[in-house]
Structure formats: C-alpha cells, structure tokens
Coordinates of C-alpha atoms and ligand atoms in Angstrom, one line a residue:
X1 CA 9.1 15.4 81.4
X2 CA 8.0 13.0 78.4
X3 CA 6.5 10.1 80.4
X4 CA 9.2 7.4 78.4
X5 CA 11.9 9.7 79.1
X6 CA 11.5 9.1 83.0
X7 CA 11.7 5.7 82.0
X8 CA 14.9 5.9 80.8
X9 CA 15.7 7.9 83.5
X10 CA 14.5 5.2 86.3
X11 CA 17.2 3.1 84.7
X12 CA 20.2 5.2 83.7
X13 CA 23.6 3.7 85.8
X14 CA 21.6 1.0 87.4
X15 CA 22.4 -2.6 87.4
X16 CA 19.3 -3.9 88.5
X17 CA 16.4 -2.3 86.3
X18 CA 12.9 -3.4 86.1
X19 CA 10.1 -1.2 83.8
X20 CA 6.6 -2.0 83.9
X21 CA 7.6 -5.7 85.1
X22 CA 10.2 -6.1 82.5
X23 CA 13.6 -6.9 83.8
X24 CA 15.8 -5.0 81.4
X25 CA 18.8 -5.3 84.1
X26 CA 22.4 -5.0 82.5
X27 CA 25.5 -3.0 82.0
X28 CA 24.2 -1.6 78.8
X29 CA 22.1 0.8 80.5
X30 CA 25.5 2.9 82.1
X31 CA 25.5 4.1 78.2
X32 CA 22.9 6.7 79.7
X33 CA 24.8 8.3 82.5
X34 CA 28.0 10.4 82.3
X35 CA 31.3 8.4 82.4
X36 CA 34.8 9.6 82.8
X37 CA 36.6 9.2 79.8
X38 CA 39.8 7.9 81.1
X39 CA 41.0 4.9 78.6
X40 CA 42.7 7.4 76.2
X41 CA 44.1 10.7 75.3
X42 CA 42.6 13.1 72.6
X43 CA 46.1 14.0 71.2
X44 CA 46.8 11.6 68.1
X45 CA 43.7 12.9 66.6
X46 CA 44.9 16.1 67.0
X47 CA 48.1 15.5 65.7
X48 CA 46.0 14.9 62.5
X49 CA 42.9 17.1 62.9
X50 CA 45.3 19.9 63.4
X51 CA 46.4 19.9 59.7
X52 CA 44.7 22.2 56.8
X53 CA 42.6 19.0 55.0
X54 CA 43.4 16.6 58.2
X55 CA 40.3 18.3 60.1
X56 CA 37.5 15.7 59.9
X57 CA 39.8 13.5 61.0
X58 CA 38.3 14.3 64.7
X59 CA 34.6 13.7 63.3
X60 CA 34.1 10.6 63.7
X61 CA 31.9 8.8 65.9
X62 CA 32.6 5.5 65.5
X63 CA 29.4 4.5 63.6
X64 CA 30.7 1.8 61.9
X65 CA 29.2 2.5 58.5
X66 CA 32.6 2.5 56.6
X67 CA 33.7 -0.7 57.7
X68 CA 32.1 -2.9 54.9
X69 CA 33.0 -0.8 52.2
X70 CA 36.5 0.0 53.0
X71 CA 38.4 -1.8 50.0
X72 CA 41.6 -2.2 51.9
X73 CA 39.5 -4.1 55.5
X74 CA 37.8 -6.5 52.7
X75 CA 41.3 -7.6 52.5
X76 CA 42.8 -6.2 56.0
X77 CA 42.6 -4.5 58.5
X78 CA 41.4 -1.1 58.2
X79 CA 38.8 1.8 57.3
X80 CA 38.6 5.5 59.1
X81 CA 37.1 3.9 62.0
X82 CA 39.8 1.9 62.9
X83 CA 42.2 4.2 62.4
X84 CA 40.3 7.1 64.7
X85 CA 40.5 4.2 66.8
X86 CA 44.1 3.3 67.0
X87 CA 45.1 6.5 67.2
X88 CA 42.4 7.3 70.5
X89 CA 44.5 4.2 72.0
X90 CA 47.9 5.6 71.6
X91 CA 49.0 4.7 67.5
X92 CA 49.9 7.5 65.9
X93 CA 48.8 7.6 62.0
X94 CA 52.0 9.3 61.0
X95 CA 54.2 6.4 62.3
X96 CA 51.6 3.2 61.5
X97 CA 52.2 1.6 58.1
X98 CA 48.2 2.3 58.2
X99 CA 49.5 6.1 56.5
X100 CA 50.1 4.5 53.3
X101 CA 47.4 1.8 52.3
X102 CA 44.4 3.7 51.7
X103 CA 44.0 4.1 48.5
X104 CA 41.6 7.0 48.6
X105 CA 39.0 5.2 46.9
X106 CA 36.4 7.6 48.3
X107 CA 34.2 4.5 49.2
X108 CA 34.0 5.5 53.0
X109 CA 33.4 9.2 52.1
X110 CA 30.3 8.2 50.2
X111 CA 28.6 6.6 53.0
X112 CA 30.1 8.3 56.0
X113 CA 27.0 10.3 57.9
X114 CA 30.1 12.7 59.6
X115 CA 31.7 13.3 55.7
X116 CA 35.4 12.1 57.2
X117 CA 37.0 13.0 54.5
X118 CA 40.3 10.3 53.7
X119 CA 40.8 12.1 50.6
X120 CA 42.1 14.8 52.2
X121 CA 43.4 13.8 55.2
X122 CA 45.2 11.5 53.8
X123 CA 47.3 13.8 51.6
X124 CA 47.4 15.7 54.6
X125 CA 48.9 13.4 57.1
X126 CA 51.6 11.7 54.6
X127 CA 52.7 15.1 53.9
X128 CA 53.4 15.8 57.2
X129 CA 55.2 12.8 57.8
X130 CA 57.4 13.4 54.6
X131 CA 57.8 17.0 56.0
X132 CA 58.8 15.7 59.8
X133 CA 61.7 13.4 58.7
X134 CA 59.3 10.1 58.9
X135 CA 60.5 7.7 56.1
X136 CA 58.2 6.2 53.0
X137 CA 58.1 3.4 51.8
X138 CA 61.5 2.6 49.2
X139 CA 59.5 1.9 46.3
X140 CA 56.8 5.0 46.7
X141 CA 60.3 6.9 47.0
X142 CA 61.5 5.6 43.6
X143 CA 58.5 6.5 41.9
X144 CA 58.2 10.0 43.4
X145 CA 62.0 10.8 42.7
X146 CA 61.6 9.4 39.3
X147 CA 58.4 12.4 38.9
X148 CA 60.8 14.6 39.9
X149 CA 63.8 13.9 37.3
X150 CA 61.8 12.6 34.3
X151 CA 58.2 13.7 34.5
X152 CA 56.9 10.7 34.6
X153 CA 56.7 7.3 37.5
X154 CA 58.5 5.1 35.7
X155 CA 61.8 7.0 35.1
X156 CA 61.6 7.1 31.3
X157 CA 63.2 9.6 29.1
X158 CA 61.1 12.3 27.9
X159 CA 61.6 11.5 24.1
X160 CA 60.7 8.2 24.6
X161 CA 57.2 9.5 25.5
X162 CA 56.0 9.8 21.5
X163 CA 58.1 6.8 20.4
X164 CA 54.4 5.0 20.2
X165 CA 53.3 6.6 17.8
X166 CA 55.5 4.7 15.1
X167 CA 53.7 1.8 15.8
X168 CA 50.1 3.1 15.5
X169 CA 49.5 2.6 11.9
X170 CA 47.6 5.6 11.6
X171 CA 48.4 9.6 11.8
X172 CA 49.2 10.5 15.7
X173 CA 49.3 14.4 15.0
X174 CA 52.3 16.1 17.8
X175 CA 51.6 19.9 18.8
X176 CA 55.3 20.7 18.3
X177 CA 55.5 19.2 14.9
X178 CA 52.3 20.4 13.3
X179 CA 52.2 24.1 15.2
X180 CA 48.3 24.7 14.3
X181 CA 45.4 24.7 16.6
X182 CA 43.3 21.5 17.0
X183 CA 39.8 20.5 18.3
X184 CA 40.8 17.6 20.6
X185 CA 44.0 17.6 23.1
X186 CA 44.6 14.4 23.7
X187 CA 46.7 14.1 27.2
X188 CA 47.8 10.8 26.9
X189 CA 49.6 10.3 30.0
X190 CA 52.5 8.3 31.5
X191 CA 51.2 4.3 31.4
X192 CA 49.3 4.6 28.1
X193 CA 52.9 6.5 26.8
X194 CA 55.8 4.0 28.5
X195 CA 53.9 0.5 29.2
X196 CA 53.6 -1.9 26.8
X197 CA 50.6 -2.7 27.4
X198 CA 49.2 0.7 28.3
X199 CA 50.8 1.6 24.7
X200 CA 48.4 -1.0 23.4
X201 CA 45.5 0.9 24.6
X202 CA 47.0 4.1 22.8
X203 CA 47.6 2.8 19.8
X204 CA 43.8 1.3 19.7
X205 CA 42.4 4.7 20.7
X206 CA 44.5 6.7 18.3
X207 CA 43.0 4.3 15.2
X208 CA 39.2 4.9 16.9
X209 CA 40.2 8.9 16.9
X210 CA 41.5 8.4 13.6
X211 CA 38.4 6.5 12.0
X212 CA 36.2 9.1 13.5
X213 CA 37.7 11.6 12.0
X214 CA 38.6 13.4 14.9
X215 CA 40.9 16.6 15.0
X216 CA 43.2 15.7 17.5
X217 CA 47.0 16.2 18.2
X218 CA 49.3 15.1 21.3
X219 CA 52.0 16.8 23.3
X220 CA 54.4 14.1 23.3
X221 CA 57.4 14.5 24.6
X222 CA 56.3 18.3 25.7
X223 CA 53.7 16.2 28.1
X224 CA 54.6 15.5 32.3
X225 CA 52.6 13.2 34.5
X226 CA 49.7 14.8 35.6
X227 CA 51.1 14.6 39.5
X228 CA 47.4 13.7 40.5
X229 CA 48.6 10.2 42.5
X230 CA 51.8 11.9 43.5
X231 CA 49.5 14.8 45.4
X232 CA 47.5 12.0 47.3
X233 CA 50.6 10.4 47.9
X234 CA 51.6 13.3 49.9
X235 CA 53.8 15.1 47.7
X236 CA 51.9 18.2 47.1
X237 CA 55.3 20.6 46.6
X238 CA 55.6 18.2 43.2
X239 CA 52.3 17.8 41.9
X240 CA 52.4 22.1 41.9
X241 CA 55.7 22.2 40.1
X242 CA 54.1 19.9 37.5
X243 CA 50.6 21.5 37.2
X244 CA 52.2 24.5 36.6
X245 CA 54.8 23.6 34.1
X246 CA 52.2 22.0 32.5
X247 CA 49.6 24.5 32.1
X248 CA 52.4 26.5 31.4
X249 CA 53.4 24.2 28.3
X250 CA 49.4 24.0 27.5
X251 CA 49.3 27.8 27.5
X252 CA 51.7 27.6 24.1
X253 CA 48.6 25.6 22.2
X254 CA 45.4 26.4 20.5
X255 CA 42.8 23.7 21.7
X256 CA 38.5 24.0 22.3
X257 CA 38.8 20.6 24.6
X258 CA 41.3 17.9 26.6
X259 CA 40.8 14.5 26.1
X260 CA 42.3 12.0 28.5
X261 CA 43.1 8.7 28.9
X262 CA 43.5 8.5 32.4
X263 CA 40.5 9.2 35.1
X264 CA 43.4 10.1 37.4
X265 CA 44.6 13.0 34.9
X266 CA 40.6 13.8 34.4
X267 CA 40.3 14.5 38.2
X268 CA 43.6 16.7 38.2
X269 CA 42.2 18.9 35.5
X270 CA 39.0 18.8 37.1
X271 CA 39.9 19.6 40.4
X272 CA 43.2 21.2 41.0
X273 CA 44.7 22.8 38.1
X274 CA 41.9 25.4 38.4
X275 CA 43.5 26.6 41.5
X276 CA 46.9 27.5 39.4
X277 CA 45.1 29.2 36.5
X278 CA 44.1 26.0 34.0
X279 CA 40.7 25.8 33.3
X280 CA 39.9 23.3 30.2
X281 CA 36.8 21.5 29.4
X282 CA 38.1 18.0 29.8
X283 CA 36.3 14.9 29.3
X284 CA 37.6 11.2 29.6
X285 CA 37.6 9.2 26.5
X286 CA 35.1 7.5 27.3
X287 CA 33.0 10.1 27.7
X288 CA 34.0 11.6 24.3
X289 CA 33.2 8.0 22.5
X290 CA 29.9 7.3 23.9
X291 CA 29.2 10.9 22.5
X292 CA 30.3 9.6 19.3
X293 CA 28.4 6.0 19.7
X294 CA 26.0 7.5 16.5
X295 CA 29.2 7.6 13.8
X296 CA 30.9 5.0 16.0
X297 CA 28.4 2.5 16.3
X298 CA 28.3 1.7 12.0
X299 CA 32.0 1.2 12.7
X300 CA 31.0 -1.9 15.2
X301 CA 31.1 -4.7 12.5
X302 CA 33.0 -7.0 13.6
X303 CA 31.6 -9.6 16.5
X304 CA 33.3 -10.0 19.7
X305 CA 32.3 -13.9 21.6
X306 CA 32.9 -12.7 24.5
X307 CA 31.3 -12.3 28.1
X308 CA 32.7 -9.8 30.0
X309 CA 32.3 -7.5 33.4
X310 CA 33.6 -4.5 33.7
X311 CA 35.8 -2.7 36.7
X312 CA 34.8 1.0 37.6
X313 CA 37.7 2.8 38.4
X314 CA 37.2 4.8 41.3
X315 CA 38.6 7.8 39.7
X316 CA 36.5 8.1 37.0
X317 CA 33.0 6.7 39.2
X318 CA 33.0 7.8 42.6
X319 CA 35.5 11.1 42.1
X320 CA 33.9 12.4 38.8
X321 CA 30.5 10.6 38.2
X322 CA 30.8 8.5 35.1
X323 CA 29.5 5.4 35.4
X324 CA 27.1 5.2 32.1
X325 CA 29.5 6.1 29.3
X326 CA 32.2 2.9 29.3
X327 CA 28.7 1.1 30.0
X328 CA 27.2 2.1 26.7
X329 CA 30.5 1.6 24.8
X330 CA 30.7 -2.3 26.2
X331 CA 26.8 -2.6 25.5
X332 CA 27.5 -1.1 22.0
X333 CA 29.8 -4.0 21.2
X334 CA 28.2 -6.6 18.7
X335 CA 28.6 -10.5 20.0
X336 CA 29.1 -9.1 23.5
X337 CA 27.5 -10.5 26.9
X338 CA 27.2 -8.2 29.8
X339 CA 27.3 -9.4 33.1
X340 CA 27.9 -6.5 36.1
X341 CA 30.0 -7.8 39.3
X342 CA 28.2 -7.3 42.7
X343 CA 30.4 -4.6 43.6
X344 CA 29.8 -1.8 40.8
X345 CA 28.9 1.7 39.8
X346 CA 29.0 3.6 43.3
X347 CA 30.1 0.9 45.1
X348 CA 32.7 -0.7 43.0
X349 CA 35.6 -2.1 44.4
X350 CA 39.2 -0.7 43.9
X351 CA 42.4 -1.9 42.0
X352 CA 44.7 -0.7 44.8
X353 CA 46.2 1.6 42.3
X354 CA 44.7 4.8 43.4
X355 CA 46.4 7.3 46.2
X356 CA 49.7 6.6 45.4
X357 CA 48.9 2.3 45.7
X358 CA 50.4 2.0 42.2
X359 CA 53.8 2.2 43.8
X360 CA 52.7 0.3 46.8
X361 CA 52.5 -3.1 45.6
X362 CA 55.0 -5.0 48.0
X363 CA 54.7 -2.8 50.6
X364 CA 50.8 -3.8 51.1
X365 CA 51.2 -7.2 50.3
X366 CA 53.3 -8.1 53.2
X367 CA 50.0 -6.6 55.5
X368 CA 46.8 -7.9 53.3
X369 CA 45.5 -11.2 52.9
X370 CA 45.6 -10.4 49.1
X371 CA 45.7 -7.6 46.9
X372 CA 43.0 -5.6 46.3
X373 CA 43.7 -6.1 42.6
X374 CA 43.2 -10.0 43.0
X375 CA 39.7 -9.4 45.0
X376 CA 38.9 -7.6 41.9
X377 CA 39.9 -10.8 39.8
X378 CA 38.6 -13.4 41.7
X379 CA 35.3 -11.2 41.7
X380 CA 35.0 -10.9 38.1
X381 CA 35.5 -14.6 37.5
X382 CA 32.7 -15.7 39.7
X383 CA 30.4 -14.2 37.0
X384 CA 31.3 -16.4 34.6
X385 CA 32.9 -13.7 32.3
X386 CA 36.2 -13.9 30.7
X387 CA 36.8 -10.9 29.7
X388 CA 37.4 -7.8 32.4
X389 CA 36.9 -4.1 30.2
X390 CA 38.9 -1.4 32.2
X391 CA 39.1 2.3 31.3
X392 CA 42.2 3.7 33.7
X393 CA 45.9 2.7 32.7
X394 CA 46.6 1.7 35.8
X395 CA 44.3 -1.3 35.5
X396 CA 45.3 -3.4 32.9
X397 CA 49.0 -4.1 34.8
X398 CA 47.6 -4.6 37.7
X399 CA 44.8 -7.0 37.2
X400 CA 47.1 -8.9 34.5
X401 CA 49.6 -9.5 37.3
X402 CA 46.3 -11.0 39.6
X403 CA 45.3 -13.2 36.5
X404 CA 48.4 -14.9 37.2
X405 CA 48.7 -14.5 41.0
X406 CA 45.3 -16.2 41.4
X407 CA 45.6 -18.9 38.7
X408 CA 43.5 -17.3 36.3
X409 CA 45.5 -17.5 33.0
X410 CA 43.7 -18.4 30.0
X411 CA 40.2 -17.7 31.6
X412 CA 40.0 -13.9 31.9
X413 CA 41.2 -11.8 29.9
X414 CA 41.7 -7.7 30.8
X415 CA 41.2 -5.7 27.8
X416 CA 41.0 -1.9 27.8
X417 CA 37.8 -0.7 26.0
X418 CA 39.6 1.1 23.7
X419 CA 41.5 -2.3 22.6
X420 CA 38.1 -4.3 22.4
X421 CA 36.1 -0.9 20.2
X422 CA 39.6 -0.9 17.8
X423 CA 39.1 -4.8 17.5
X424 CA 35.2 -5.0 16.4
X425 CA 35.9 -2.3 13.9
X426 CA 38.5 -4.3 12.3
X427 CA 41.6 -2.1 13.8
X428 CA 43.6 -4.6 15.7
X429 CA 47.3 -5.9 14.5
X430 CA 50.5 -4.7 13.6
X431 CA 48.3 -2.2 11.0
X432 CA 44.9 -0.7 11.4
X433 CA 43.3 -2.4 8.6
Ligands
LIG501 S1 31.3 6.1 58.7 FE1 32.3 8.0 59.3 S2 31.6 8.4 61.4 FE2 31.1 6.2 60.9 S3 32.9 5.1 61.7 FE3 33.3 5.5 59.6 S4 34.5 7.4 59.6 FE4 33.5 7.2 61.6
LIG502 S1 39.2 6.0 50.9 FE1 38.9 3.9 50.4 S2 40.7 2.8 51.0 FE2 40.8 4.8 52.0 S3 39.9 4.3 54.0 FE3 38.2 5.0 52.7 S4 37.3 3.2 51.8 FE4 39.3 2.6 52.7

C-alpha cells in the first residue's frame, strides 16, 4: 500500500489520531470510513430524476460551486444545491414554490463540474406538476392562457400586432401586403409588437434597417410568440402548437435569413424549431448591425454624453454566445463612455425575466429580498453610469420598473441599443429625420 495511504488508514473512524507526533484528532476523520446513510430517503430525487430532461437532477454532489452564481440565492435562497438538498430531506420540488423561481439563467450549468442541467429539469419538473393537477402560480396562468387564445403573453389582438408600424416614420414592409420574397425576416416578436416601450425599440430599429438599406419585411399580424419562455415555463404541449403554426406560416414566404429582436425567439429558432422541421439561419439584431458597423458607423454623427453599462441577457450570452456584437455597437457610439459592471459577459447577472420570470414578478417578490431586476439596477449605478444599454424586450420593462423601485429616477436611464444607434444617427422623434 502507498506509505500516506496507511496513514490515512491509521486514522479512518478514530477519535483520537496522532501521525508522526501530530495530533490531528477530530470528528472529521469519520469522513473516511463507511457510514450508514440513514438521515434521508433517495425518493424526491427520483421523483425528478425519473423524468426525460429531469435526469441530472440526481448528479449532484453537493460541491457547492453553484451557490455564488445562482442569480435567484444572491437575492434568496436557492441554487441546484439547495434544492438536491431539500428534496434529500423530505421537500418535494413539485410542491415547493422553489419550482418556479429559477429563471434558467444557465449560470449554474456553466460552472457545475456534474453538468446538472436546470435548463432542462426545470421544464421538466413544472410540466409534471401542471400535468399532476399541482397548481401555478395565477399570474404565470394568465399569461400562458393568454399564449393560448391570442398568440401572444399579453392578451392582445392579433391585428394589433402591426398597428406600430404607423408610427415608424419610415417603410415597415408586411409579408402579406407586399407578397414578394425578401432578404431579411424580421421576427419582431410580442414586447417589441404590444409594449410601449418595446414599440420604441421597433420603431428605432425599423429607421436603422431602413437607413441601411436593408431588404426586410415583417409578418405582422400573421406572427405568434415564439413559445420559447412558455416551454421553460413548463408548457411544452403549447410552445409545439406555436412552433409549428409558425413554421407552418413561415413556410408561405420567400426569405435567405430571420432577424430577431428577441434573444429568447433567437434561442427557439436555434434550438427547437429544428426538431419540427424549421431550419433558418437566424441571427439577433445585434448581430446583424455590428456586421453592418462599416455602412453603419458613417451614420454615427450625432454625439451621445452619456456613460453607460450594459446588461447581457442571458439568452443571448450564456445560451447562444454573443457577447461582442452589442459591445461593439455601444463602443461604436460617438460621445459614449463605457464602463462594464462586475457581473458581465459569462457571468452576467439576470433580469429575472427569463424561464417563464417575466410573468413571475409578484409571485417572487413575496420570497426574495429584492428582485433580481433591482440587483441588476443597483449594480449598474454603482459604476457611475447613467445609462443601462439592453438588447432583449424583456429588459427595458423590467429594469424601468427597478429605476423606480430603488429610487433611481432621473439617474439611469434604460435604453435599448437600437433606441440609442437611431438617436446618434439623427432618427429619434415623432419622424425619422
Ligand atoms: S455545482 Fe453542480 S454538483 Fe456542485 S452543488 Fe451545484 S449542482 Fe451540485
Ligand atoms: S439556472 Fe440560474 S436561476 Fe436557475 S438555479 Fe441555475 S443559476 Fe439559479
């Protein structure tokens, strides 16, 4: 035997332990010997380990690695190793409120040595409580039901979904109206189609598209949410019924590329709509206008005083990669100062909107110290900037709403790149100038 394993061996289950003169006596040398396991009962983590995606659940080993970047602990009580935890001392995920706050940021996944994998196992679990009878939160309810009947979150008509384009000052091409093929699909989305201030951003892209000279053309009222915050939420019978009506409504169009507003809609078409027969080339708009950044840049002329940071939303960083473009965009901006929060890139924090948290608000707040969306605030405006730059729809609401929350009203601002590129090349206002 190795001559320092018989060391450890002299010592294993003993409470009084001396080595080579070194008293090294304590309970911490049991961890050595077999114990009985008796303080809890393997079943809860089956209960989730036994569902397809629910599997790594039982991986764990309690490491501890996820704790610090677990967006939801930061402001909780949480992360995959409490959870694994809990349920080893009798809490069963399915019926814990703990089922719906992560917000499958992917933050855990990325540093996890055992790959537990919350972005699927949480799909996994929440569909199986829907499917057992378990009850969801009211609001997550509305905004699923509302999917269902309208196509979109918020429970807007369908027409209403190209009434924006009235107000863009500039040519917003519709597929149905125009019936000829184009370069550029743009999928706009629900927030940047019904929110007022998500129409803001649409209306500065569309005049950026339009000044490029871009062939582009929307879907409009033909469009339907994406479904890909719905399928994380649990409801994976929905988010089918929408990819396929619309890759079915895609199918009718001649198109080389998707653009998207929305990293959420990005990571759909990435990811899932492959599996029902839609395979685009799809790129993020950011993505698309940083390619650009040669014609785009001339454009710039207009100075912007402002310092800003900038939010990575997890669904564009973490789940698909791009972290340079929006940087190069921001840095592109004349008059601008840069300044990065501590949390960025790969291990940016999260709005709370992702996994089905945009229709989670109340229910999380009653159970976190704050929202995640007012850590996010409070972090950018202890750089000094006063400006926050987001790129995901569901960011601008959200981190608008913490402004106020935290007291921060008429020192930061939250602009959508779009909104800030539109207003250095002379494009804000009622009319693009
Ligand atoms: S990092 Fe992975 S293995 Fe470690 S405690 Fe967290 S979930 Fe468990
Ligand atoms: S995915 Fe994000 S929110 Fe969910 S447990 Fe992991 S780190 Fe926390």
């Amino acid at each position: 035997m190795d001559p320092s394993l018989e060391k450890v061996q002299e010592v294993w289950e003993r409470e009084t332990a001396i080595v080579e003169g070194v008293d090294i006596s304590g309970p911490w040398n049991r961890m050595f010997g077999q114990r009985v396991i008796w303080d809890y009962t393997p079943d809860l983590i089956e209960e989730i380990a036994q569902l397809p995606g629910g599997e790594s659940f039982a991986w764990c080993y309690q490491c501890g690695k996820c704790v610090p970047v677990c967006p939801v602990d930061v402001v909780g009580d949480y992360g995959p190793r409490k959870l694994y935890r809990r349920a080893q001392t009798g809490i069963s995920l399915l019926d814990s409120p703990d089922l719906w706050l992560c917000t499958t940021c992917a933050n855990c996944l990325r540093v996890c040595p055992k790959q537990v994998d919350m972005i699927q196992i949480m799909p996994a679990a929440r569909e199986q409580a829907m499917l057992s009878g378990r009850s969801i939160p009211a609001e997550l309810q509305e905004a699923l039901e509302n999917t269902a009947k309208y196509g979109n979150p918020l429970g807007q008509p369908a027409r209403k979904r190209e009434a924006w384009v009235k107000d863009a000052g500039v040519p917003v091409p519709i597929l149905h109206q125009i019936q000829r093929p184009v370069e550029w699909l743009w999928w706009v989305e629900c927030y940047p189609s019904y929110h007022p201030r998500g129409i803001d951003a649409s209306i500065a892209l569309a005049r950026i598209f339009h000044a490029l000279g871009l062939d582009f053309a929307i879907l409009g009222r033909e469009e339907k949410c994406a479904g890909d915050s719905q399928r994380l939420a649990g409801e994976r019978g929905l988010f089918e019924m929408l990819a396929e009506e619309n890759i079915r409504t895609l199918s009718k169009y001649e198109f080389q590329h998707i653009v998207v507003t929305d990293p959420h809609a990005l990571n759909a078409f990435r990811k899932h709509y492959p599996k029902f027969g839609g395979h685009y080339d799809v790129w993020h708009y950011t993505t698309l206008l940083a390619r650009e950044l040669p014609r785009l840049r001339p454009l710039l002329t207009r100075a912007l005083p402002y310092r800003v940071t900038f939010h990575d939303p997890c669904y564009l960083g973490r789940h698909n990669g791009e972290y340079d473009a929006p940087r190069q965009l921001i840095q592109a901006l004349p008059g601008v100062e840069f300044v990065e929060m501590l949390r960025c890139r790969e291990n940016s924090y999260c709005c709370g909107g992702g996994g089905g948290g945009m229709w989670l608000d109340s229910f999380a707040a009653g159970r976190q110290r704050r929202r995640l969306s007012e850590e996010r605030v409070l972090e950018a405006v202890s750089t000094g900037a006063d400006t926050l730059v987001v790129c995901c729809p569901y960011e601008v609401s959200r981190f608008e709403d913490a402004v106020k929350a935290t007291g921060n009203e008429g020192r930061l601002q939250v602009r959508d790149i779009a909104e800030l590129l539109a207003e250095a090349m002379g494009l804000s206002g009622e009319a693009a100038e």
